[in-house]
Short mmCIF file of C-alpha atoms and ligand atoms in Angstrom, two decimals:
data_model
loop_
_atom_site.label_atom_id
_atom_site.label_comp_id
_atom_site.label_asym_id
_atom_site.label_seq_id
_atom_site.Cartn_x
_atom_site.Cartn_y
_atom_site.Cartn_z
CA MET A 936 -37.72 -43.06 0.57
CA PRO A 937 -39.10 -39.73 1.66
CA LYS A 938 -39.46 -39.45 5.40
CA GLU A 939 -42.99 -39.25 6.63
CA SER A 940 -43.82 -35.63 7.04
CA THR A 941 -44.04 -34.38 10.58
CA VAL A 942 -45.42 -31.03 9.45
CA ARG A 943 -49.15 -30.84 9.87
CA SER A 944 -51.35 -28.35 8.22
CA PRO A 945 -52.92 -26.04 10.73
CA GLU A 946 -56.33 -27.24 11.79
CA LEU A 947 -59.12 -25.35 10.11
CA PRO A 948 -62.25 -24.81 12.09
CA GLU A 949 -64.71 -27.64 11.62
CA ASN A 950 -67.16 -25.51 9.67
CA GLY A 951 -64.30 -24.35 7.40
CA HIS A 952 -63.81 -27.93 6.22
CA GLU A 953 -67.49 -28.41 5.72
CA MET A 954 -67.73 -25.24 3.70
CA SER A 955 -65.00 -26.14 1.25
CA ARG A 956 -66.43 -29.62 0.71
CA ASP A 957 -69.99 -28.52 0.09
CA HIS A 958 -69.27 -25.19 -1.58
CA PRO A 959 -66.08 -25.39 -3.63
CA VAL A 960 -64.48 -22.06 -4.40
CA VAL A 961 -65.47 -20.86 -7.84
CA VAL A 962 -63.58 -18.38 -10.01
CA PRO A 963 -66.09 -15.67 -10.84
CA ALA A 964 -66.90 -14.70 -14.42
CA GLN A 965 -64.21 -12.52 -15.99
CA ALA A 966 -66.87 -10.03 -17.02
CA VAL A 967 -70.60 -9.87 -17.61
CA PRO A 968 -72.44 -8.11 -20.42
CA GLY A 969 -72.82 -4.41 -19.67
CA ASP A 970 -69.52 -4.16 -17.77
CA THR A 971 -67.15 -1.35 -18.64
CA LEU A 972 -63.46 -2.09 -19.34
CA ASP A 973 -62.67 -1.25 -15.70
CA HIS A 974 -64.74 -4.19 -14.54
CA ILE A 975 -63.11 -6.85 -16.73
CA ASP A 976 -60.82 -9.12 -14.73
CA THR A 977 -57.36 -9.29 -16.25
CA PRO A 978 -55.42 -10.43 -18.15
CA ALA A 979 -58.16 -10.50 -20.76
CA LEU A 980 -58.26 -10.91 -24.52
CA VAL A 981 -60.64 -8.21 -25.71
CA LEU A 982 -62.26 -7.98 -29.14
CA ASP A 983 -63.67 -4.66 -30.28
CA LEU A 984 -66.69 -5.83 -32.26
CA ASP A 985 -67.11 -2.65 -34.31
CA LEU A 986 -63.52 -2.81 -35.58
CA PHE A 987 -63.71 -6.59 -36.07
CA GLU A 988 -66.85 -6.24 -38.19
CA GLU A 989 -65.28 -3.36 -40.11
CA ASN A 990 -62.35 -5.65 -41.00
CA LEU A 991 -64.74 -8.38 -42.17
CA ARG A 992 -66.65 -5.90 -44.33
CA THR A 993 -63.46 -4.40 -45.78
CA LEU A 994 -62.24 -7.80 -47.00
CA GLN A 995 -65.68 -8.95 -48.10
CA ALA A 996 -66.19 -5.81 -50.21
CA LEU A 997 -62.81 -6.23 -51.92
CA ALA A 998 -63.44 -9.92 -52.59
CA GLU A 999 -66.96 -9.33 -53.92
CA ARG A 1000 -65.71 -6.64 -56.31
CA HIS A 1001 -63.56 -9.32 -57.95
CA GLY A 1002 -65.95 -12.25 -57.65
CA VAL A 1003 -63.70 -14.08 -55.19
CA ALA A 1004 -65.00 -15.97 -52.15
CA VAL A 1005 -63.71 -15.48 -48.60
CA ARG A 1006 -62.92 -18.65 -46.68
CA ALA A 1007 -61.63 -17.23 -43.40
CA HIS A 1008 -58.84 -19.10 -41.64
CA ALA A 1009 -60.06 -20.17 -38.19
CA LYS A 1010 -56.61 -21.10 -36.89
CA ALA A 1011 -56.19 -17.39 -36.13
CA HIS A 1012 -58.95 -17.37 -33.49
CA LYS A 1013 -60.16 -20.94 -32.80
CA CYS A 1014 -63.50 -19.45 -31.77
CA PRO A 1015 -66.74 -20.72 -33.37
CA GLN A 1016 -68.62 -17.49 -32.58
CA VAL A 1017 -66.04 -15.55 -34.60
CA ALA A 1018 -66.46 -17.95 -37.52
CA LEU A 1019 -70.25 -17.73 -37.43
CA ARG A 1020 -69.95 -13.92 -37.58
CA GLN A 1021 -67.56 -14.19 -40.55
CA ILE A 1022 -70.02 -16.47 -42.33
CA ALA A 1023 -72.94 -14.17 -41.48
CA LEU A 1024 -71.05 -11.32 -43.14
CA GLY A 1025 -70.39 -13.30 -46.32
CA ALA A 1026 -67.63 -15.88 -45.88
CA VAL A 1027 -68.40 -19.16 -47.68
CA GLY A 1028 -66.87 -21.22 -44.89
CA ILE A 1029 -63.69 -21.59 -42.91
CA CYS A 1030 -60.24 -23.07 -43.08
CA CYS A 1031 -58.70 -25.09 -40.27
CA GLN A 1032 -55.10 -26.14 -40.06
CA LYS A 1033 -55.69 -29.29 -38.04
CA VAL A 1034 -58.52 -31.83 -38.10
CA SER A 1035 -59.29 -31.66 -34.36
CA GLU A 1036 -59.40 -27.86 -34.60
CA ALA A 1037 -62.38 -28.16 -36.95
CA VAL A 1038 -64.51 -30.16 -34.50
CA PRO A 1039 -65.95 -27.31 -32.35
CA PHE A 1040 -66.69 -25.31 -35.51
CA VAL A 1041 -68.65 -28.13 -37.12
CA ASN A 1042 -70.44 -28.77 -33.84
CA ALA A 1043 -71.37 -25.07 -33.74
CA GLY A 1044 -72.97 -25.30 -37.18
CA VAL A 1045 -70.19 -24.40 -39.64
CA ARG A 1046 -71.02 -26.45 -42.72
CA ASP A 1047 -68.05 -25.87 -45.03
CA VAL A 1048 -64.50 -26.55 -43.88
CA LEU A 1049 -61.20 -26.76 -45.73
CA ILE A 1050 -58.32 -28.40 -43.88
CA THR A 1051 -55.48 -26.37 -45.41
CA ASN A 1052 -52.99 -29.06 -44.65
CA GLU A 1053 -51.88 -32.59 -45.44
CA VAL A 1054 -53.53 -35.10 -43.10
CA VAL A 1055 -51.52 -38.23 -42.37
CA GLY A 1056 -52.25 -40.84 -39.69
CA GLY A 1057 -55.12 -43.20 -38.91
CA GLN A 1058 -56.70 -41.32 -35.98
CA LYS A 1059 -56.72 -38.03 -37.87
CA LEU A 1060 -58.21 -39.64 -40.98
CA ASP A 1061 -60.93 -41.34 -38.92
CA LEU A 1062 -61.83 -38.02 -37.31
CA LEU A 1063 -61.82 -36.36 -40.73
CA ALA A 1064 -64.31 -38.97 -41.93
CA HIS A 1065 -66.58 -38.29 -38.95
CA LEU A 1066 -66.47 -34.58 -39.71
CA ALA A 1067 -67.23 -35.26 -43.35
CA ARG A 1068 -70.51 -36.84 -42.32
CA HIS A 1069 -71.57 -33.55 -40.70
CA ALA A 1070 -70.19 -30.91 -43.05
CA HIS A 1071 -68.73 -30.32 -46.50
CA VAL A 1072 -65.07 -31.04 -45.92
CA MET A 1073 -62.12 -30.51 -48.22
CA VAL A 1074 -58.56 -31.48 -47.43
CA CYS A 1075 -55.16 -30.91 -49.03
CA ALA A 1076 -52.93 -33.68 -50.34
CA ASP A 1077 -49.61 -33.88 -52.16
CA HIS A 1078 -48.78 -37.60 -52.31
CA PRO A 1079 -50.32 -40.75 -53.88
CA THR A 1080 -49.92 -42.81 -50.69
CA ALA A 1081 -51.77 -40.16 -48.67
CA LEU A 1082 -54.58 -40.11 -51.25
CA GLN A 1083 -54.93 -43.89 -51.11
CA ALA A 1084 -55.14 -43.82 -47.28
CA LEU A 1085 -57.67 -40.98 -47.44
CA SER A 1086 -59.85 -42.92 -49.86
CA ASP A 1087 -59.60 -46.15 -47.85
CA THR A 1088 -60.70 -44.33 -44.70
CA MET A 1089 -63.63 -42.64 -46.42
CA VAL A 1090 -64.77 -45.96 -47.87
CA ALA A 1091 -64.56 -47.58 -44.42
CA HIS A 1092 -66.67 -44.79 -42.91
CA LYS A 1093 -69.04 -44.38 -45.86
CA ALA A 1094 -68.03 -40.72 -46.04
CA SER A 1095 -66.73 -38.52 -48.81
CA VAL A 1096 -64.33 -35.56 -48.97
CA GLY A 1097 -63.24 -33.02 -51.52
CA VAL A 1098 -59.53 -32.89 -52.29
CA LEU A 1099 -57.34 -29.92 -53.15
CA ILE A 1100 -53.94 -30.85 -54.48
CA GLU A 1101 -51.50 -28.55 -52.74
CA VAL A 1102 -49.06 -26.87 -55.09
CA ASP A 1103 -45.71 -25.57 -53.86
CA VAL A 1104 -45.88 -22.02 -55.20
CA GLY A 1105 -42.49 -21.06 -53.80
CA GLN A 1106 -42.59 -21.56 -50.04
CA LYS A 1107 -40.64 -24.83 -50.31
CA ARG A 1108 -42.81 -26.43 -47.64
CA CYS A 1109 -45.56 -28.92 -48.57
CA GLY A 1110 -46.97 -29.24 -52.06
CA VAL A 1111 -46.53 -30.77 -55.49
CA GLN A 1112 -43.56 -29.46 -57.48
CA THR A 1113 -44.68 -29.55 -61.13
CA PRO A 1114 -47.89 -29.00 -63.14
CA ASP A 1115 -47.62 -32.53 -64.60
CA HIS A 1116 -47.49 -34.01 -61.14
CA VAL A 1117 -50.64 -32.05 -60.18
CA VAL A 1118 -52.40 -33.57 -63.20
CA GLU A 1119 -51.24 -37.05 -62.20
CA LEU A 1120 -52.57 -36.67 -58.65
CA ALA A 1121 -55.83 -35.10 -59.85
CA ARG A 1122 -56.37 -38.15 -62.06
CA GLN A 1123 -55.67 -40.41 -59.10
CA VAL A 1124 -58.25 -38.51 -57.00
CA GLN A 1125 -60.81 -38.91 -59.78
CA ALA A 1126 -60.17 -42.65 -59.88
CA LEU A 1127 -60.37 -43.23 -56.12
CA PRO A 1128 -63.71 -43.98 -54.44
CA GLN A 1129 -65.24 -41.43 -52.04
CA LEU A 1130 -62.83 -38.67 -53.10
CA VAL A 1131 -63.84 -35.70 -55.24
CA PHE A 1132 -61.20 -33.63 -57.01
CA ARG A 1133 -62.13 -30.02 -56.20
CA GLY A 1134 -59.03 -28.09 -57.21
CA ILE A 1135 -55.74 -26.79 -55.90
CA GLN A 1136 -54.33 -24.97 -52.89
CA ALA A 1137 -51.66 -22.39 -53.69
CA TYR A 1138 -50.63 -20.68 -50.45
CA HIS A 1139 -47.30 -19.00 -49.83
CA GLY A 1140 -46.88 -18.23 -46.12
CA GLY A 1141 -43.43 -16.80 -46.65
CA LEU A 1142 -44.79 -13.76 -48.49
CA GLN A 1143 -47.24 -12.58 -45.86
CA HIS A 1144 -44.79 -10.53 -43.82
CA LYS A 1145 -42.55 -9.24 -46.57
CA ARG A 1146 -42.52 -5.65 -45.38
CA SER A 1147 -42.61 -3.82 -48.71
CA ALA A 1148 -45.97 -3.74 -50.49
CA GLN A 1149 -44.13 -3.66 -53.80
CA ALA A 1150 -42.14 -6.78 -52.90
CA ARG A 1151 -45.33 -8.61 -51.93
CA GLU A 1152 -47.05 -7.52 -55.13
CA HIS A 1153 -44.14 -8.74 -57.22
CA ALA A 1154 -43.98 -12.08 -55.38
CA CYS A 1155 -47.76 -12.56 -55.72
CA ALA A 1156 -47.43 -12.10 -59.48
CA THR A 1157 -44.93 -14.98 -59.51
CA VAL A 1158 -47.35 -17.13 -57.49
CA ALA A 1159 -50.16 -16.30 -59.92
CA ASP A 1160 -47.95 -17.32 -62.86
CA ARG A 1161 -47.20 -20.66 -61.24
CA VAL A 1162 -50.94 -21.20 -60.65
CA ARG A 1163 -51.71 -20.32 -64.28
CA ARG A 1164 -49.25 -22.96 -65.48
CA VAL A 1165 -50.95 -25.57 -63.28
CA LEU A 1166 -54.42 -24.53 -64.48
CA ALA A 1167 -53.29 -24.75 -68.10
CA ALA A 1168 -51.95 -28.26 -67.55
CA LEU A 1169 -55.21 -29.37 -65.92
CA GLN A 1170 -57.18 -27.86 -68.76
CA ARG A 1171 -55.06 -29.65 -71.38
CA ALA A 1172 -55.76 -32.87 -69.49
CA GLY A 1173 -59.49 -32.14 -69.57
CA ILE A 1174 -59.72 -31.87 -65.78
CA GLU A 1175 -62.03 -29.23 -64.37
CA CYS A 1176 -60.60 -27.21 -61.48
CA PRO A 1177 -63.43 -25.39 -59.72
CA VAL A 1178 -61.43 -24.25 -56.66
CA VAL A 1179 -58.16 -22.32 -56.42
CA SER A 1180 -57.60 -21.46 -52.77
CA GLY A 1181 -54.80 -19.43 -51.21
CA GLY A 1182 -53.71 -16.07 -49.93
CA GLY A 1183 -53.25 -14.69 -46.44
CA THR A 1184 -53.71 -11.33 -44.77
CA GLY A 1185 -50.46 -9.92 -46.18
CA THR A 1186 -51.19 -10.84 -49.80
CA VAL A 1187 -54.99 -10.80 -50.28
CA ALA A 1188 -54.87 -7.30 -51.73
CA PHE A 1189 -52.86 -8.74 -54.64
CA ASP A 1190 -54.25 -12.29 -54.72
CA ILE A 1191 -57.87 -11.18 -55.02
CA PRO A 1192 -57.42 -9.08 -58.19
CA SER A 1193 -54.95 -11.58 -59.74
CA GLY A 1194 -57.75 -13.47 -61.45
CA VAL A 1195 -56.43 -16.92 -60.54
CA PHE A 1196 -57.95 -17.46 -57.09
CA THR A 1197 -61.57 -18.47 -56.62
CA GLU A 1198 -61.27 -18.05 -52.85
CA VAL A 1199 -58.87 -16.53 -50.33
CA GLN A 1200 -58.06 -17.83 -46.88
CA PRO A 1201 -56.75 -15.04 -44.62
CA GLY A 1202 -57.15 -15.27 -40.84
CA SER A 1203 -55.37 -12.40 -39.10
CA TYR A 1204 -57.15 -9.72 -41.17
CA ALA A 1205 -60.09 -9.89 -38.74
CA PHE A 1206 -57.92 -8.83 -35.77
CA MET A 1207 -54.52 -7.55 -36.91
CA ASP A 1208 -51.42 -7.63 -34.73
CA THR A 1209 -48.27 -5.56 -34.52
CA ASP A 1210 -46.28 -7.91 -36.76
CA TYR A 1211 -48.80 -7.37 -39.58
CA ALA A 1212 -49.04 -3.66 -38.75
CA ALA A 1213 -45.29 -3.43 -39.44
CA ASN A 1214 -45.97 -4.32 -43.10
CA ASP A 1215 -46.08 -1.41 -45.51
CA TRP A 1216 -49.69 -1.46 -46.70
CA GLY A 1217 -49.26 1.26 -49.31
CA GLU A 1218 -52.52 1.94 -51.10
CA THR A 1219 -53.85 -1.55 -50.41
CA VAL A 1220 -56.55 -2.57 -47.92
CA ALA A 1221 -56.15 -1.32 -44.36
CA PHE A 1222 -57.24 -3.58 -41.52
CA ARG A 1223 -57.75 -2.17 -38.03
CA HIS A 1224 -56.43 -3.44 -34.69
CA ALA A 1225 -59.58 -5.09 -33.35
CA VAL A 1226 -58.05 -7.22 -30.62
CA TYR A 1227 -55.99 -6.26 -27.60
CA LEU A 1228 -54.89 -7.56 -24.23
CA LEU A 1229 -56.30 -5.80 -21.22
CA GLY A 1230 -54.01 -5.80 -18.19
CA THR A 1231 -53.87 -4.25 -14.73
CA VAL A 1232 -50.89 -2.37 -13.33
CA MET A 1233 -49.98 -4.60 -10.38
CA SER A 1234 -46.78 -2.91 -9.22
CA THR A 1235 -45.01 0.42 -9.57
CA PRO A 1236 -41.79 -0.62 -7.84
CA ALA A 1237 -39.34 2.07 -8.98
CA PRO A 1238 -39.38 5.46 -10.68
CA GLY A 1239 -40.14 5.05 -14.36
CA ARG A 1240 -41.25 1.43 -14.04
CA ALA A 1241 -44.66 -0.19 -13.86
CA VAL A 1242 -45.54 -3.87 -14.11
CA VAL A 1243 -48.67 -5.25 -15.76
CA ASP A 1244 -50.26 -8.68 -15.16
CA VAL A 1245 -50.09 -9.70 -18.85
CA GLY A 1246 -47.41 -12.34 -19.35
CA LEU A 1247 -46.45 -15.10 -21.74
CA LYS A 1248 -49.43 -17.12 -20.51
CA SER A 1249 -51.76 -14.54 -22.04
CA ALA A 1250 -49.72 -13.04 -24.89
CA SER A 1251 -47.39 -14.81 -27.29
CA ALA A 1252 -44.11 -12.97 -27.80
CA GLU A 1253 -42.22 -14.88 -30.49
CA SER A 1254 -42.94 -11.92 -32.77
CA GLY A 1255 -42.08 -9.37 -30.08
CA VAL A 1256 -43.28 -7.91 -26.78
CA PRO A 1257 -46.88 -6.60 -26.91
CA THR A 1258 -47.19 -2.90 -27.65
CA LEU A 1259 -48.70 -0.55 -25.11
CA LEU A 1260 -51.57 1.63 -26.31
CA ASP A 1261 -52.84 4.84 -24.78
CA CYS A 1262 -49.79 6.00 -22.76
CA PRO A 1263 -47.46 8.19 -24.82
CA ASP A 1264 -43.76 7.80 -24.05
CA VAL A 1265 -44.33 4.61 -22.06
CA GLN A 1266 -43.11 1.36 -23.58
CA ALA A 1267 -43.57 -2.30 -22.83
CA VAL A 1268 -39.94 -3.45 -22.69
CA SER A 1269 -40.00 -7.05 -21.51
CA ILE A 1270 -42.34 -9.94 -20.85
CA SER A 1271 -42.08 -13.06 -18.68
CA ASP A 1272 -44.56 -15.74 -17.64
CA GLU A 1273 -46.95 -13.48 -15.71
CA HIS A 1274 -45.51 -9.96 -16.08
CA THR A 1275 -44.93 -7.26 -18.64
CA VAL A 1276 -42.60 -4.44 -17.60
CA LEU A 1277 -43.35 -0.89 -18.72
CA HIS A 1278 -40.69 1.84 -18.86
CA ALA A 1279 -41.42 5.54 -19.00
CA ASN A 1280 -39.23 8.22 -20.52
CA ASP A 1281 -38.19 10.97 -18.10
CA THR A 1282 -41.25 13.12 -18.35
CA ALA A 1283 -43.85 10.51 -19.22
CA ILE A 1284 -46.64 9.72 -16.83
CA LEU A 1285 -46.84 6.05 -15.93
CA PRO A 1286 -50.22 4.44 -15.47
CA ALA A 1287 -50.99 4.26 -11.76
CA LEU A 1288 -51.20 1.16 -9.61
CA GLY A 1289 -54.51 -0.53 -10.38
CA ALA A 1290 -54.94 1.19 -13.73
CA LYS A 1291 -56.13 -0.88 -16.68
CA VAL A 1292 -53.92 -0.75 -19.76
CA ARG A 1293 -54.35 -2.05 -23.31
CA LEU A 1294 -51.61 -3.90 -25.17
CA LEU A 1295 -51.59 -4.97 -28.83
CA PRO A 1296 -50.44 -8.56 -29.36
CA SER A 1297 -47.51 -9.08 -31.71
CA HIS A 1298 -49.03 -12.28 -33.16
CA CYS A 1299 -52.75 -12.90 -32.85
CA ASP A 1300 -52.94 -16.67 -33.59
CA PRO A 1301 -50.90 -18.04 -30.68
CA THR A 1302 -52.34 -15.32 -28.42
CA PHE A 1303 -55.94 -16.47 -28.95
CA ASN A 1304 -54.75 -20.01 -28.27
CA LEU A 1305 -53.80 -18.93 -24.73
CA HIS A 1306 -57.29 -17.78 -23.74
CA ASP A 1307 -60.42 -19.67 -22.72
CA GLN A 1308 -62.61 -16.85 -23.94
CA VAL A 1309 -62.57 -13.58 -25.76
CA VAL A 1310 -64.30 -10.65 -24.10
CA CYS A 1311 -66.27 -8.86 -26.82
CA VAL A 1312 -66.87 -5.14 -26.37
CA ARG A 1313 -68.69 -2.46 -28.31
CA ASN A 1314 -68.14 1.19 -27.37
CA ASN A 1315 -66.01 -0.11 -24.49
CA LYS A 1316 -68.93 -2.00 -22.94
CA VAL A 1317 -68.91 -5.79 -22.70
CA GLU A 1318 -71.42 -7.30 -25.13
CA ALA A 1319 -70.59 -11.02 -24.97
CA LEU A 1320 -68.02 -13.61 -23.89
CA TRP A 1321 -67.09 -15.99 -26.68
CA PRO A 1322 -65.38 -19.27 -25.74
CA VAL A 1323 -62.22 -20.13 -27.67
CA LEU A 1324 -63.36 -23.72 -28.02
CA ALA A 1325 -60.68 -24.99 -30.38
CA ARG A 1326 -57.97 -23.68 -28.09
CA GLY A 1327 -55.30 -26.34 -27.72
CA LEU A 1328 -56.87 -28.55 -30.40
CA SER A 1329 -53.78 -28.88 -32.55
CA ARG A 1330 -53.89 -32.51 -33.60
C1 PLP B 301 -52.04 -19.27 -41.62
C2 PLP B 301 -52.59 -19.57 -42.95
C3 PLP B 301 -53.44 -18.67 -43.59
C4 PLP B 301 -53.86 -17.34 -43.01
O1 PLP B 301 -52.78 -16.58 -42.58
P1 PLP B 301 -52.97 -15.11 -41.99
O2 PLP B 301 -51.59 -14.61 -42.05
O3 PLP B 301 -53.45 -15.26 -40.59
O4 PLP B 301 -53.92 -14.38 -42.83
C5 PLP B 301 -53.97 -19.05 -44.82
N1 PLP B 301 -53.66 -20.24 -45.37
C6 PLP B 301 -52.85 -21.13 -44.78
C7 PLP B 301 -52.57 -22.43 -45.44
C8 PLP B 301 -52.28 -20.83 -43.56
O5 PLP B 301 -51.46 -21.70 -42.98
#
């Protein structure tokens, strides 16, 4: 048993108690519209709207040239305002990876959602049915038992969903293995109540970060061949396949012109990160770094060293330490929960105590997931704060 504490907290003046009860301390807004970068409280996730919109237009133009639709993947940002902007600039809808993730988007008015994943489990299926009563929803499947459960749930909720049969196009993760098996499952979908066979998903995550553009192009050609074999089998069976969905940021430049995809589902293209920047982009599309972490130099404890208040709670680092912008010959060398350490070469000038610095995230998806809001700027002035509402919704 713990001994009763004999330590008492120092008495606060009477009015001090009253004040904290009646007027709880409030964390002020991180920024307000019109602020300059210097006035944003840090660490902050900052989105440069001009560059973000340029990325959306770049992809949209490429897709439109080839008659392919853009269905932007929302797992990258989890922010309904971002999705609404993508749709305003031409996207047909969004992808979500998890059912719960889709909820804030549908509540914000997104009307067309593909869950790019297998959904298994009663609670998830019930939630999917609720969503399907508010939006056009498609979901992936690769197993007869899962299709039966999906249909049963939709019947129980008087809802209906579109189904894409996921095809394993080489990633060796989820997905049906042979064209004949795709046909079999498509027939099952057609026979089950409240399900509509819409097509196939053919996504290969393993290709996205192959560094060489030539290697990605070659691998995408193999994916396209596999898709063609599936489409031929469906056609022989007399089954229409209106949707072929796939492709990510690293492969869209090859997937879009391949002629097999009706829509592409990249997410990171809107923001970029240093892991994607390390790809060789050759003559293909170029996306700009539109998102960065803003930090404050909080300590300059030794010659050649400065410490910034961006840590693992505001920047994911499984793809590497964030990269410092703006200061030549100064590098971010390590990151821990609440700190990033900068090192300067001999002659380099370190940012001073209190200076604001910009860091590029190494992986944008898990970085967005760490922030309550994204601070949107245009010409380095705050324009809006967008809540990352699906943050943490990973069920
Ligand atoms: C993550 C993912 C994407 C988008 O990936 P990016 O690399 O962010 O473009 C597309 N489709 C599926 C199924 C995914 O899991």
